[in-house]
């Protein structure tokens, strides 16, 4: 693999050693310096290879069953990974052993601004028909058979568009390489570091920026917005494939009469004949085997049906997935990947932003952010396309960033007109506070711009200078090859996990991982990271926390090496690994990882995102286990505000926030069970309305509510009742009411130093009550774990033991601090008798007739204390006392663990050793 983390530059901000303005002052990174045995990485060989013939020969291998497809995909993956690295290095540096077998086409970026900029439109009806047929006939072999797409790479670098493809019919072919000569198998997986191919901007002398401002102003003044309609959006074959799958599911669920109606709704003999002539007999027979009635439609009818599915089903389905948090993008690139995987063109961003403006505020903001980034990307590429010096381009980029974040009229007029013409959406406001870094990061990563690492004051008039633009790096676009069988197994494992079928989920995720490793030839490939991460989550829910942490650490190492620190997959790995470390008892290590995930989330998406709220809840649970319940409550309250603002007050994730707050309130000193009851009741109402009474999370909420209600009835007092009457208070109001600040003021003004010393000692002697999570776990697991044994050998329920202990505490407190006239009664401990004895003065004994009622009350208190004292005390095992309390983690998604992680014990059937 690559050299240790930190030596390789794989982000959009350069390290200080590369930020020097003079070239002689820059120090190249050791991982890129040949003197230190470094290079740009990648699977490079320096030998000739006939790419086209090998691609076609490998794609022609049989793929009729899973074993044959694994063998074919293994050879194709090694060939594809070698081709991509060789194509990128050869196109940029001009060096490479296979240059003769590559077709390299160079052209300049668009030098003028226009609403038609980009390559998202369809080039003609022939391209749309080809995509339609590809989606209709897609199967497990579709990606592997598409040689033209596999053997093609597009590079955007410093104002140029470089398209590299395999050359055909070159002659004098070296023949097919043996499988053992593949660079990935001989030298191991080495990620290509495209930042090592950067082109530095040499700021030899101070630059006034005049030429850069003139260049930007000229581009904006010459922008064109033609009145005629734009090129129709490109039809993606993934959309047609989703449509076919939707038809299969609909027909499977429909009755026999409805099936016939669906098949004959637009078919005819004339359409069947026209389709035969248009696509040929072989393709028509494949389409007829689907038995969906599509073979009786013309191409125009099929196109209309696909477009209808696009507008009526596909976009609504992805909005539903966003609402359920099944898909949770955190930046523009992940949003683009999610839409493209469903076949949705980015030209529909405006409609998606409109549909998510009410119930999905974070998706709405992300869509608007992506439209702004795509608008600015056109300006950046037009600037880089100009034949100016690099320093002039850097000055123009600095002026662009200053105008963008300074809300200057010229730049924002272009953004509004472009988004209106391109996406059909009117951008009303400017960039919100807190999102400047997220937008700047997206622009730099999309356009290949590296900036100096420093603090940028966006509130100033000109936060950017020409010297802040350090270099330009290539942006690579190509097909990501993967095993279709492994991808289907991963999706199957996710579905089984959501349904709670853990045994089947373990089997499916393990099979997917083994298949991916067989295809890639190594467990260190980027394709293995998702499989490691999913298997870790599944094992986590089975209770194997140690093995889950081991597998997640593997996924994190791969993501750091392949994608960098601020990639969404890397951030997710940090968050998941933190939860796993927390479950095995490494709380300090877990806090270090989760705080890094939180920092990167703030950098990439800001604070207003459900993933940020989930990270707040994770931090709160970890701080809670350290005894800092007050700090935990502040995190939980902030998470609740974010979820209510973004997802609404009736969302499942909002219910998780209420549940986490209820647990934290039960762990306060003293426990605030009545207030915990109110929060848990709100959680139960949401879960019952959204998931139904049979869902596992709803049943857990019922059990928690019963427990909190029982504890509240046992410990009814003035303080708890007053707090409960105030409803859902904010953290500040809650802490003020509890009396942290009021208690300090009272101690200083009334009690004096002696009173303060006594109260601090009493506070230190208080012991934390047992975590409710472990109590419920013992209740669920039966008599073996739900009961304890006292000194007499009798079984005693754990809840009864807690009730006894709590009653002792309450009675002891009542005797120590009696109210009203009873305050004259002095109570002391008699060590010999082991009980509490009241001691009355002679004067009080002489006035017994007057104070008989009060004395009788004190004796009644002593009698109750003695009765509690006589009850057997549970002798807990020493190991059980040393065991750390488990706190329920309320998250339900992959990024957020399920609300009930205390499932039955499960011993996995396999073990992966740590390398």
CSV table of C-alpha atoms in Angstrom, one decimal, residues 80 82 160 171 190 198 238 285 337 374 400 539 610 662 687 822:
chain,number,residue,atom,x,y,z
A,80,UNK,CA,-9.2,-1.7,-16.0
A,82,UNK,CA,-4.0,-0.7,-14.9
A,160,UNK,CA,-7.8,21.3,-21.1
A,171,UNK,CA,-0.9,-3.8,-35.4
A,190,UNK,CA,-1.1,1.4,-4.9
A,198,UNK,CA,0.0,19.1,-10.1
A,238,UNK,CA,-29.7,3.2,-15.1
A,285,UNK,CA,-36.5,-11.9,-28.5
A,337,UNK,CA,-23.5,9.7,-7.2
A,374,UNK,CA,-22.0,23.9,-11.0
A,400,UNK,CA,-13.9,35.2,-8.4
A,539,UNK,CA,-21.4,-7.9,13.4
A,610,UNK,CA,-28.8,14.9,10.3
A,662,UNK,CA,-34.7,10.6,28.5
A,687,UNK,CA,-42.4,5.7,16.8
A,822,UNK,CA,-39.0,17.8,62.7
